Amino acid sequence: MSSHRLLTGLASRRTFSHTITRFLTKPAYSSPPSCLDRPSHQSKALSKPRLLSLEKSYHTTKSLLSQPEIPTTPTSAVLPTTAPGASDPPLPAYVPPTTGFLSKLPASWVPYAELARLDKPTGSYYLFFPCLFSTLLAAPLAGPAMASPTSVIGTSLLFFSGAIIMRGAGCAINDLWDRNLDPHVTRTRLRPIARRAITPFQGLVFTGSQLLAGLAVLLQFPFECFWYATPSLLFVACYPLAKRVTYYPQFVLGLTFSWGAIMGFPALGVDLLANSAALTAAGCLYTSNIAWTVLYDMIYAHMDIKDDAKAGIKSIALKHDKETKQVLSGLAVAQIALLAGAGAAVGAGPAFFIGSCGGAALTLGYMIKKVNLKSVKDCWWWFVNGCWITGGVISLGLATDYLLKYYGQEEQKKPEELEPSA
C-alpha cells in the first residue's frame, strides 16, 4: 500500500469513528431529557466498550476492503525504480567531433586536443591580447629609433604561439585539479579527464610536454624575458585551488592571464627597472587587464552558477549574483581608467585615448547593458565575441598611435638626411 493510500485510510478511519461516536451519543429527541432519561453509571460504563467494539469491527472491514489485488507482475514493475527528478531527459553522451580542426585529427589525438582546448580558442585570444597591448605600448619606447613594424609583428606572432601553448598547459593543469569536480558540472562533465578518455598520468605527461614547448618559445625572446615570465607559473598552478577557498578565483585568473601586459616591454628590449615611465605603464596596463579578466570571467561564470553552487565551487558570480551588473560596471571603469593611466605614462597620443579608451568604454558599456546573465547561450556569446570587440578596439587604438609616431619620425628624418654636411 502506498504512503498516499495509508494516509488517506487513516484520515477516513478517524472521520468515521468521530461520526459514529457523535451518532451514538446524540439524543434521538430535541426536547430536554428528563432525569429518567439520563444514563446511569452502569450504562456509561457499557457505552465505551460498545464504541470500541464497533470501531474495531470497522477497522477489520476497512482493512479487508482496501487490500490490493494480487499483482500479476513482479514487485519491481509496480514500484518506482527511479529517484525523484530522474524523469528529466538524460544528459547527452560524448560524441566525437565531426566538423572543424579536431575532426581531421587521428582519434587517439582528439582527447589531447580537447584537453588543450584547441577546439575553443577564445581563452588563447584572451591570453594573447595583453601581450599585444604591451608590445604596441612599448614599441615607441624601444631603442633610440622605436621598434620597427616588422619587429612588432614578429614579436606579436611569438606571443600568439606562446599563448596557445601556455593556455593549453593551464587548461590541463586545471582539469587535473578538477578531475573529481568536473563530472558533476554539466558543461565540464565531458572533458577528457572527467570522462576518463585520458588518465591523470597521461594528462600530467602531456602538460609537461606543453610546458617544454612553451619554454622553447620563451627562449626566442631576449633572455631577460625568462626571469619576468617564470613567476607566472605560480599563478597558473594556484588558480584551480583558488575556487575552492575564495569567492574571487577570477582575481587569481586575472593575475595569470594579464601577465603578458608586462612581457611586451622586455621582449622589445625596454628595461623596466631602468625606465620609470615604462614601469609605470606596465603596472597600469597589468592591473587594467586584471579588471578586464575579472569582468569577462564573471560573465563566463554565470553559465555554471547553478552547477557551481551544487558542487561547492566558489566564484564571484555566486557571491554577487544580485548585483552583477553593478560589479561589471565598476570593473569596466577601473579597466578604462588604468588603461588611460598606462597611455599617459608613456605619452600616448589622441589616437590611443579616443580609439583604445573611448572604444573600450563604448563596447564594454554596451555589453554590460545587453548581456542576459540568466541565459547560458547569451553569456557564452558575449564571452566569445566580447574578446574580439573590446580587445580589437584597444589594439586598433594602440596600433594607430604607434604607426603615427613611427612614420612621423620617419618623415622628420628625411629633411635631416637631405641637409648638406658642413
Short mmCIF file of C-alpha atoms in Angstrom, two decimals:
data_model
loop_
_atom_site.label_atom_id
_atom_site.label_comp_id
_atom_site.label_asym_id
_atom_site.label_seq_id
_atom_site.Cartn_x
_atom_site.Cartn_y
_atom_site.Cartn_z
CA MET A 1 0.00 0.00 0.00
CA SER A 2 1.44 3.37 -0.97
CA SER A 3 2.03 6.14 1.57
CA HIS A 4 -0.73 8.18 -0.03
CA ARG A 5 -3.28 5.42 0.42
CA LEU A 6 -2.15 4.79 4.00
CA LEU A 7 -2.58 8.43 4.94
CA THR A 8 -5.95 8.55 3.20
CA GLY A 9 -7.11 5.41 5.06
CA LEU A 10 -6.07 6.81 8.42
CA ALA A 11 -7.93 10.06 7.76
CA SER A 12 -11.03 8.15 6.72
CA ARG A 13 -10.94 5.97 9.85
CA ARG A 14 -10.71 8.97 12.14
CA THR A 15 -13.62 10.67 10.37
CA PHE A 16 -15.78 7.55 10.50
CA SER A 17 -15.03 6.92 14.19
CA HIS A 18 -15.81 10.50 15.06
CA THR A 19 -19.12 10.34 13.15
CA ILE A 20 -20.18 7.06 14.85
CA THR A 21 -19.36 8.47 18.28
CA ARG A 22 -21.43 11.56 17.70
CA PHE A 23 -24.32 9.50 16.29
CA LEU A 24 -24.44 7.09 19.23
CA THR A 25 -24.16 9.78 21.85
CA LYS A 26 -26.62 12.20 20.22
CA PRO A 27 -30.16 12.04 21.71
CA ALA A 28 -32.95 10.98 19.40
CA TYR A 29 -35.25 13.81 20.52
CA SER A 30 -34.87 17.53 20.62
CA SER A 31 -36.63 18.22 23.91
CA PRO A 32 -34.56 18.40 27.07
CA PRO A 33 -34.11 14.99 28.63
CA SER A 34 -35.66 14.23 31.97
CA CYS A 35 -33.88 12.75 34.89
CA LEU A 36 -35.26 9.34 33.90
CA ASP A 37 -33.64 9.58 30.51
CA ARG A 38 -30.16 10.28 31.83
CA PRO A 39 -27.81 7.28 31.58
CA SER A 40 -26.87 5.58 34.76
CA HIS A 41 -23.31 4.90 35.83
CA GLN A 42 -23.69 1.34 34.58
CA SER A 43 -24.85 2.44 31.13
CA LYS A 44 -21.95 4.86 30.94
CA ALA A 45 -19.56 2.04 31.67
CA LEU A 46 -21.14 -0.13 28.95
CA SER A 47 -21.18 2.58 26.22
CA LYS A 48 -17.41 2.87 25.92
CA PRO A 49 -16.72 -0.86 25.26
CA ARG A 50 -19.54 -0.82 22.75
CA LEU A 51 -17.92 2.03 20.85
CA LEU A 52 -14.52 0.33 20.92
CA SER A 53 -16.04 -2.88 19.60
CA LEU A 54 -17.80 -1.06 16.80
CA GLU A 55 -14.67 0.81 15.80
CA LYS A 56 -12.65 -2.42 15.83
CA SER A 57 -15.19 -4.04 13.52
CA TYR A 58 -14.92 -1.08 11.19
CA HIS A 59 -11.12 -1.32 11.10
CA THR A 60 -11.27 -5.00 10.22
CA THR A 61 -13.82 -4.44 7.44
CA LYS A 62 -11.94 -1.45 6.06
CA SER A 63 -8.68 -3.37 6.01
CA LEU A 64 -10.24 -6.24 4.08
CA LEU A 65 -11.86 -3.93 1.55
CA SER A 66 -8.67 -1.94 0.96
CA GLN A 67 -6.46 -4.96 0.21
CA PRO A 68 -4.96 -4.61 -3.30
CA GLU A 69 -5.44 -7.21 -5.93
CA ILE A 70 -2.72 -9.80 -6.21
CA PRO A 71 -0.26 -8.42 -8.76
CA THR A 72 0.43 -10.45 -11.87
CA THR A 73 3.78 -8.74 -12.44
CA PRO A 74 6.92 -8.62 -10.27
CA THR A 75 7.02 -6.04 -7.48
CA SER A 76 9.75 -4.09 -9.24
CA ALA A 77 7.32 -3.45 -12.08
CA VAL A 78 4.78 -1.67 -9.91
CA LEU A 79 7.11 0.22 -7.55
CA PRO A 80 9.05 3.31 -8.71
CA THR A 81 12.61 2.39 -9.68
CA THR A 82 13.97 5.88 -10.18
CA ALA A 83 14.75 8.68 -7.80
CA PRO A 84 12.73 11.89 -7.79
CA GLY A 85 13.71 14.12 -10.69
CA ALA A 86 15.03 11.20 -12.73
CA SER A 87 12.23 11.72 -15.21
CA ASP A 88 14.20 14.64 -16.63
CA PRO A 89 15.74 13.90 -20.04
CA PRO A 90 19.17 12.27 -19.70
CA LEU A 91 22.26 14.34 -20.45
CA PRO A 92 23.75 13.69 -23.89
CA ALA A 93 26.64 11.27 -24.18
CA TYR A 94 30.00 12.23 -25.66
CA VAL A 95 30.09 12.46 -29.43
CA PRO A 96 33.46 12.71 -31.23
CA PRO A 97 33.85 15.91 -33.29
CA THR A 98 32.60 15.63 -36.87
CA THR A 99 33.49 19.14 -38.05
CA GLY A 100 36.34 21.56 -37.59
CA PHE A 101 40.02 21.06 -36.93
CA LEU A 102 39.62 18.26 -34.41
CA SER A 103 37.64 16.09 -36.85
CA LYS A 104 40.76 15.89 -39.06
CA LEU A 105 42.95 14.51 -36.29
CA PRO A 106 43.51 10.82 -35.52
CA ALA A 107 41.01 9.58 -32.95
CA SER A 108 43.74 8.97 -30.35
CA TRP A 109 44.85 12.62 -30.61
CA VAL A 110 41.42 14.15 -30.13
CA PRO A 111 41.29 13.89 -26.29
CA TYR A 112 44.63 15.69 -26.01
CA ALA A 113 43.50 18.44 -28.40
CA GLU A 114 40.34 18.81 -26.30
CA LEU A 115 42.42 18.92 -23.12
CA ALA A 116 44.38 21.84 -24.62
CA ARG A 117 41.06 23.45 -25.70
CA LEU A 118 42.18 23.72 -29.32
CA ASP A 119 38.51 23.49 -30.27
CA LYS A 120 37.71 26.52 -28.06
CA PRO A 121 40.45 29.08 -28.75
CA THR A 122 38.77 32.09 -27.10
CA GLY A 123 40.84 31.62 -23.94
CA SER A 124 44.03 31.76 -26.03
CA TYR A 125 42.91 35.07 -27.52
CA TYR A 126 42.26 36.49 -24.05
CA LEU A 127 45.76 35.40 -23.04
CA PHE A 128 47.27 36.92 -26.18
CA PHE A 129 45.65 40.37 -26.09
CA PRO A 130 47.59 41.65 -23.01
CA CYS A 131 50.80 40.61 -24.78
CA LEU A 132 49.74 42.53 -27.87
CA PHE A 133 48.75 45.58 -25.82
CA SER A 134 52.13 45.76 -24.08
CA THR A 135 54.03 45.17 -27.31
CA LEU A 136 52.26 48.07 -29.06
CA LEU A 137 52.58 50.31 -25.99
CA ALA A 138 56.29 49.53 -25.62
CA ALA A 139 57.15 49.88 -29.32
CA PRO A 140 57.67 53.68 -29.25
CA LEU A 141 60.00 53.28 -26.25
CA ALA A 142 62.21 50.60 -27.81
CA GLY A 143 65.65 51.94 -28.66
CA PRO A 144 66.58 55.33 -29.98
CA ALA A 145 64.54 54.89 -33.18
CA MET A 146 61.48 52.93 -31.99
CA ALA A 147 60.81 49.30 -32.81
CA SER A 148 60.12 48.64 -36.49
CA PRO A 149 56.74 47.30 -37.64
CA THR A 150 58.49 44.09 -38.67
CA SER A 151 59.87 43.65 -35.17
CA VAL A 152 56.45 44.34 -33.63
CA ILE A 153 54.74 41.81 -35.90
CA GLY A 154 57.39 39.15 -35.27
CA THR A 155 57.20 39.65 -31.51
CA SER A 156 53.39 39.51 -31.61
CA LEU A 157 53.43 36.22 -33.53
CA LEU A 158 55.78 34.68 -30.97
CA PHE A 159 53.43 35.80 -28.22
CA PHE A 160 50.48 34.31 -30.10
CA SER A 161 52.13 30.89 -30.39
CA GLY A 162 53.13 31.04 -26.74
CA ALA A 163 49.58 31.97 -25.74
CA ILE A 164 48.14 28.91 -27.48
CA ILE A 165 50.67 26.58 -25.86
CA MET A 166 50.55 28.02 -22.35
CA ARG A 167 46.79 28.33 -22.32
CA GLY A 168 46.63 24.63 -23.22
CA ALA A 169 49.02 23.83 -20.37
CA GLY A 170 46.93 25.91 -17.97
CA CYS A 171 43.75 24.10 -19.01
CA ALA A 172 45.40 20.73 -18.48
CA ILE A 173 46.57 21.76 -15.01
CA ASN A 174 43.06 22.99 -14.23
CA ASP A 175 41.47 19.72 -15.38
CA LEU A 176 43.92 17.65 -13.34
CA TRP A 177 42.97 19.58 -10.20
CA ASP A 178 39.25 19.43 -11.05
CA ARG A 179 39.08 15.79 -12.16
CA ASN A 180 36.72 14.97 -9.27
CA LEU A 181 34.60 18.13 -9.67
CA ASP A 182 34.14 18.29 -13.45
CA PRO A 183 31.90 15.18 -13.66
CA HIS A 184 29.32 16.98 -11.50
CA VAL A 185 29.09 20.11 -13.69
CA THR A 186 27.01 19.90 -16.86
CA ARG A 187 29.37 21.96 -19.01
CA THR A 188 32.57 20.18 -17.92
CA ARG A 189 31.45 16.56 -17.42
CA LEU A 190 32.63 15.51 -20.91
CA ARG A 191 36.14 16.90 -20.64
CA PRO A 192 38.75 14.24 -21.47
CA ILE A 193 39.93 13.53 -17.91
CA ALA A 194 36.42 13.81 -16.45
CA ARG A 195 35.04 11.23 -18.90
CA ARG A 196 38.19 9.09 -18.45
CA ALA A 197 39.36 9.32 -22.04
CA ILE A 198 42.74 10.34 -20.58
CA THR A 199 44.19 9.13 -17.30
CA PRO A 200 45.58 11.69 -14.84
CA PHE A 201 49.10 10.37 -15.51
CA GLN A 202 48.69 10.85 -19.27
CA GLY A 203 47.38 14.35 -18.62
CA LEU A 204 50.39 15.10 -16.45
CA VAL A 205 52.82 13.91 -19.13
CA PHE A 206 51.01 15.97 -21.76
CA THR A 207 51.16 19.04 -19.52
CA GLY A 208 54.91 18.59 -19.13
CA SER A 209 55.34 18.46 -22.91
CA GLN A 210 53.36 21.68 -23.29
CA LEU A 211 55.48 23.44 -20.69
CA LEU A 212 58.62 22.40 -22.54
CA ALA A 213 57.17 23.72 -25.79
CA GLY A 214 56.32 26.98 -24.02
CA LEU A 215 59.89 27.20 -22.77
CA ALA A 216 61.16 26.78 -26.32
CA VAL A 217 59.06 29.74 -27.43
CA LEU A 218 60.13 31.82 -24.42
CA LEU A 219 63.80 31.31 -25.26
CA GLN A 220 63.24 33.03 -28.62
CA PHE A 221 62.80 36.32 -26.74
CA PRO A 222 65.62 38.25 -25.05
CA PHE A 223 66.85 36.25 -22.08
CA GLU A 224 65.53 38.84 -19.62
CA CYS A 225 62.03 37.65 -20.52
CA PHE A 226 62.75 34.31 -18.87
CA TRP A 227 63.03 35.95 -15.45
CA TYR A 228 59.92 38.04 -16.00
CA ALA A 229 57.84 35.07 -17.22
CA THR A 230 58.76 32.43 -14.65
CA PRO A 231 56.72 33.81 -11.68
CA SER A 232 53.50 33.49 -13.71
CA LEU A 233 53.68 29.69 -13.42
CA LEU A 234 52.86 30.02 -9.71
CA PHE A 235 49.53 31.67 -10.57
CA VAL A 236 48.83 29.06 -13.26
CA ALA A 237 49.13 26.31 -10.66
CA CYS A 238 47.20 28.18 -7.95
CA TYR A 239 44.11 29.21 -9.91
CA PRO A 240 42.31 25.83 -9.72
CA LEU A 241 42.82 25.84 -5.95
CA ALA A 242 41.52 29.39 -5.54
CA LYS A 243 37.94 28.47 -6.46
CA ARG A 244 37.90 26.04 -3.54
CA VAL A 245 38.78 28.60 -0.89
CA THR A 246 37.59 32.01 -2.13
CA TYR A 247 34.66 33.53 -3.98
CA TYR A 248 37.15 35.54 -6.05
CA PRO A 249 39.14 33.00 -8.09
CA GLN A 250 38.65 35.31 -11.08
CA PHE A 251 41.12 37.68 -9.43
CA VAL A 252 43.75 34.93 -9.40
CA LEU A 253 42.89 34.18 -13.02
CA GLY A 254 43.42 37.87 -13.76
CA LEU A 255 46.88 37.77 -12.20
CA THR A 256 47.65 34.86 -14.52
CA PHE A 257 46.08 35.91 -17.81
CA SER A 258 47.27 39.52 -17.55
CA TRP A 259 50.95 38.65 -17.18
CA GLY A 260 51.53 39.36 -20.85
CA ALA A 261 50.84 43.05 -20.15
CA ILE A 262 54.33 43.13 -18.62
CA MET A 263 56.11 40.90 -21.12
CA GLY A 264 55.93 43.18 -24.18
CA PHE A 265 58.39 45.66 -22.68
CA PRO A 266 61.37 43.31 -22.09
CA ALA A 267 60.51 41.48 -25.33
CA LEU A 268 61.33 44.69 -27.25
CA GLY A 269 64.39 45.44 -25.14
CA VAL A 270 62.83 48.01 -22.79
CA ASP A 271 64.38 47.74 -19.33
CA LEU A 272 61.55 48.16 -16.85
CA LEU A 273 63.87 48.64 -13.90
CA ALA A 274 65.77 51.47 -15.62
CA ASN A 275 62.80 53.20 -17.25
CA SER A 276 60.32 54.57 -14.70
CA ALA A 277 57.79 55.61 -17.37
CA ALA A 278 57.78 52.11 -18.82
CA LEU A 279 57.48 50.56 -15.35
CA THR A 280 54.50 52.78 -14.51
CA ALA A 281 52.86 51.99 -17.85
CA ALA A 282 53.41 48.25 -17.37
CA GLY A 283 51.93 48.37 -13.87
CA CYS A 284 48.83 50.29 -15.02
CA LEU A 285 48.36 48.05 -18.04
CA TYR A 286 48.71 44.92 -15.93
CA THR A 287 46.09 46.00 -13.38
CA SER A 288 43.82 47.20 -16.19
CA ASN A 289 43.89 43.75 -17.71
CA ILE A 290 43.21 42.15 -14.33
CA ALA A 291 39.99 44.18 -14.17
CA TRP A 292 39.13 43.10 -17.72
CA THR A 293 39.78 39.44 -16.90
CA VAL A 294 37.56 39.52 -13.82
CA LEU A 295 34.87 41.29 -15.87
CA TYR A 296 34.65 38.78 -18.72
CA ASP A 297 35.16 35.75 -16.49
CA MET A 298 32.34 36.91 -14.22
CA ILE A 299 30.05 36.73 -17.25
CA TYR A 300 31.53 33.33 -18.08
CA ALA A 301 30.94 32.11 -14.50
CA HIS A 302 27.22 32.80 -14.82
CA MET A 303 27.00 29.86 -17.23
CA ASP A 304 27.89 27.47 -14.40
CA ILE A 305 26.34 29.30 -11.47
CA LYS A 306 23.78 26.57 -10.62
CA ASP A 307 26.20 23.65 -11.00
CA ASP A 308 28.93 25.51 -9.10
CA ALA A 309 26.58 26.01 -6.15
CA LYS A 310 25.77 22.29 -6.06
CA ALA A 311 29.40 21.20 -6.45
CA GLY A 312 30.71 23.64 -3.83
CA ILE A 313 32.78 25.64 -6.33
CA LYS A 314 33.16 29.30 -5.43
CA SER A 315 33.00 32.20 -7.89
CA ILE A 316 32.37 35.92 -7.94
CA ALA A 317 29.14 35.25 -9.84
CA LEU A 318 27.79 33.31 -6.85
CA LYS A 319 28.94 35.91 -4.35
CA HIS A 320 27.47 38.88 -6.23
CA ASP A 321 24.68 37.31 -8.24
CA LYS A 322 22.12 40.02 -7.44
CA GLU A 323 24.45 42.95 -8.13
CA THR A 324 26.47 41.51 -11.01
CA LYS A 325 25.90 44.37 -13.45
CA GLN A 326 26.95 46.94 -10.85
CA VAL A 327 30.16 44.99 -10.26
CA LEU A 328 30.75 44.70 -14.01
CA SER A 329 30.29 48.45 -14.41
CA GLY A 330 32.80 49.15 -11.65
CA LEU A 331 35.33 46.80 -13.23
CA ALA A 332 34.87 48.49 -16.61
CA VAL A 333 35.50 51.93 -15.10
CA ALA A 334 38.65 50.63 -13.38
CA GLN A 335 39.88 48.99 -16.57
CA ILE A 336 39.49 52.13 -18.68
CA ALA A 337 40.98 54.44 -16.05
CA LEU A 338 44.05 52.25 -15.63
CA LEU A 339 44.39 51.86 -19.39
CA ALA A 340 44.38 55.65 -19.74
CA GLY A 341 46.98 55.86 -16.99
CA ALA A 342 49.24 53.48 -18.89
CA GLY A 343 48.96 55.63 -22.02
CA ALA A 344 49.60 58.84 -20.12
CA ALA A 345 52.76 57.37 -18.58
CA VAL A 346 54.37 56.84 -21.99
CA GLY A 347 52.99 59.96 -23.68
CA ALA A 348 50.37 58.27 -25.90
CA GLY A 349 48.58 60.46 -28.42
CA PRO A 350 44.92 61.21 -29.18
CA ALA A 351 44.54 58.07 -31.30
CA PHE A 352 45.11 55.96 -28.19
CA PHE A 353 42.77 57.88 -25.89
CA ILE A 354 39.99 58.12 -28.46
CA GLY A 355 40.41 54.70 -30.07
CA SER A 356 41.53 52.49 -27.19
CA CYS A 357 39.98 54.16 -24.13
CA GLY A 358 36.90 55.56 -25.83
CA GLY A 359 36.32 52.39 -27.83
CA ALA A 360 36.67 50.22 -24.72
CA ALA A 361 34.17 52.41 -22.86
CA LEU A 362 31.59 52.07 -25.63
CA THR A 363 31.99 48.32 -26.17
CA LEU A 364 32.07 47.41 -22.50
CA GLY A 365 29.10 49.61 -21.70
CA TYR A 366 27.06 48.09 -24.50
CA MET A 367 27.98 44.53 -23.48
CA ILE A 368 27.12 45.08 -19.82
CA LYS A 369 23.77 46.55 -20.77
CA LYS A 370 22.81 43.84 -23.27
CA VAL A 371 24.10 40.60 -21.74
CA ASN A 372 21.41 38.36 -20.27
CA LEU A 373 23.09 36.79 -17.26
CA LYS A 374 20.31 34.21 -16.87
CA SER A 375 20.93 32.81 -20.36
CA VAL A 376 23.85 30.42 -20.80
CA LYS A 377 23.78 30.96 -24.55
CA ASP A 378 23.87 34.75 -24.25
CA CYS A 379 26.71 34.70 -21.69
CA TRP A 380 28.74 32.46 -23.98
CA TRP A 381 28.11 34.72 -26.99
CA TRP A 382 29.34 37.82 -25.18
CA PHE A 383 32.30 35.96 -23.69
CA VAL A 384 33.44 34.87 -27.14
CA ASN A 385 32.66 38.00 -29.12
CA GLY A 386 33.45 40.49 -26.38
CA CYS A 387 37.05 39.30 -26.61
CA TRP A 388 37.36 40.49 -30.20
CA ILE A 389 35.16 43.57 -29.82
CA THR A 390 36.88 45.12 -26.80
CA GLY A 391 40.30 43.62 -27.40
CA GLY A 392 40.10 44.68 -31.03
CA VAL A 393 39.33 48.36 -30.40
CA ILE A 394 42.07 48.64 -27.76
CA SER A 395 44.59 47.05 -30.12
CA LEU A 396 43.46 49.25 -33.01
CA GLY A 397 43.92 52.43 -30.97
CA LEU A 398 47.37 51.34 -29.77
CA ALA A 399 48.46 50.30 -33.27
CA THR A 400 47.26 53.57 -34.80
CA ASP A 401 49.08 55.62 -32.18
CA TYR A 402 52.28 53.62 -32.69
CA LEU A 403 52.19 53.85 -36.50
CA LEU A 404 51.51 57.61 -36.43
CA LYS A 405 54.55 58.08 -34.20
CA TYR A 406 56.73 55.73 -36.23
CA TYR A 407 56.01 57.21 -39.65
CA GLY A 408 56.02 60.73 -38.22
CA GLN A 409 59.53 60.05 -37.03
CA GLU A 410 60.49 58.76 -40.48
CA GLU A 411 59.21 61.96 -42.08
CA GLN A 412 61.34 64.03 -39.71
CA LYS A 413 64.46 62.07 -40.66
CA LYS A 414 64.19 62.81 -44.38
CA PRO A 415 64.91 66.57 -44.20
CA GLU A 416 67.85 65.88 -41.92
CA GLU A 417 69.30 63.40 -44.38
CA LEU A 418 68.93 65.87 -47.27
CA GLU A 419 70.79 68.70 -45.46
CA PRO A 420 74.41 69.02 -46.71
CA SER A 421 77.06 68.31 -44.16
CA ALA A 422 79.06 71.36 -43.01
#
